[in-house]
Amino acid sequence: MDSKKELRKQYSHLRAEIRDKVSKDMDITERLLEEEKIAEADTVLLYASFGSEVDTYLLIDKLIEMGKKVALPKCGTERAMTFHLIGSVADLHEGMYRIPEPDSALPLPVITDKTICIIPGLAFTEEGGRLGYGGGYYDEFIMQNPDIFTIALSYEELITEQLPLMQHDLKVNMIVTEERTVLCNA
């Protein structure tokens, strides 16, 4: 079994080589927006896509148009991450790790049983296993908010049979790809 570091490199390269990315991103966004969990959500915790990740900017705009509260993360030290409500993508600026993030002066969302968290990752298993970027920010956040329903956006090519998961590694409840929606450990 490859180390997580090697797997991150491998899946990062694989994701960078994805063909028809714009079309697949649109399909993933449309499929996600059709989900009942999104329709019922009051607040969606989301991330600003970076590099070859599934593009979340259109999704942010669409969720705001739907009247959903949208909050994005601001990373601090020691795996501390806070979410802040935004009114548009114009509220984002380059932050830690050069990833766009909101200003810490923006309000914090109220987390309820209708809050959804869309989580980034490099690769996933159909059981909800996730290979993240190694910072532990989302693992820590979900450990503190274990009842939040979690969704990952992924390309079909990044769904794999197994990943080297530790007990503390976060598993997502749902994965949305350009081809299907997978309900995991839900």
C-alpha angles and dihedrals in degrees: 000000000000119000116259089249091057091045091051089054092047096048093041089056092045091051092048088056095053111133124219089019096163092051092045091048090054091049091050092048092049093046091050094048089054091058117112090222089062092046090053096042120110095189131021118202106206141163133233106248116241132192113339096348120126103281110256100178095089088045092053090052093046093049091050089048088053089056096251120145107242123200129182129198130259112198123217133174127297094029091298112153129174127188121223129195116246132195094206142342087273086077090069128091134171111288141162113346086013089279117140111254140165126260113267089232090070114099123271117241122245106241113222137165086272095057116115124199119206107203130201124226145151101233139001141195123225087248090063098262112153136203104206130182096273101253095106093218096129094040088055094044094050091046087059092044104034096163096061113113107236128209130185125203112214144157115249090242090063096059108101137179096242144006130187098258127181123210092256093051114116120245119203125226096220139016122202118198132170088265107037151353116247119201107209134187087337 
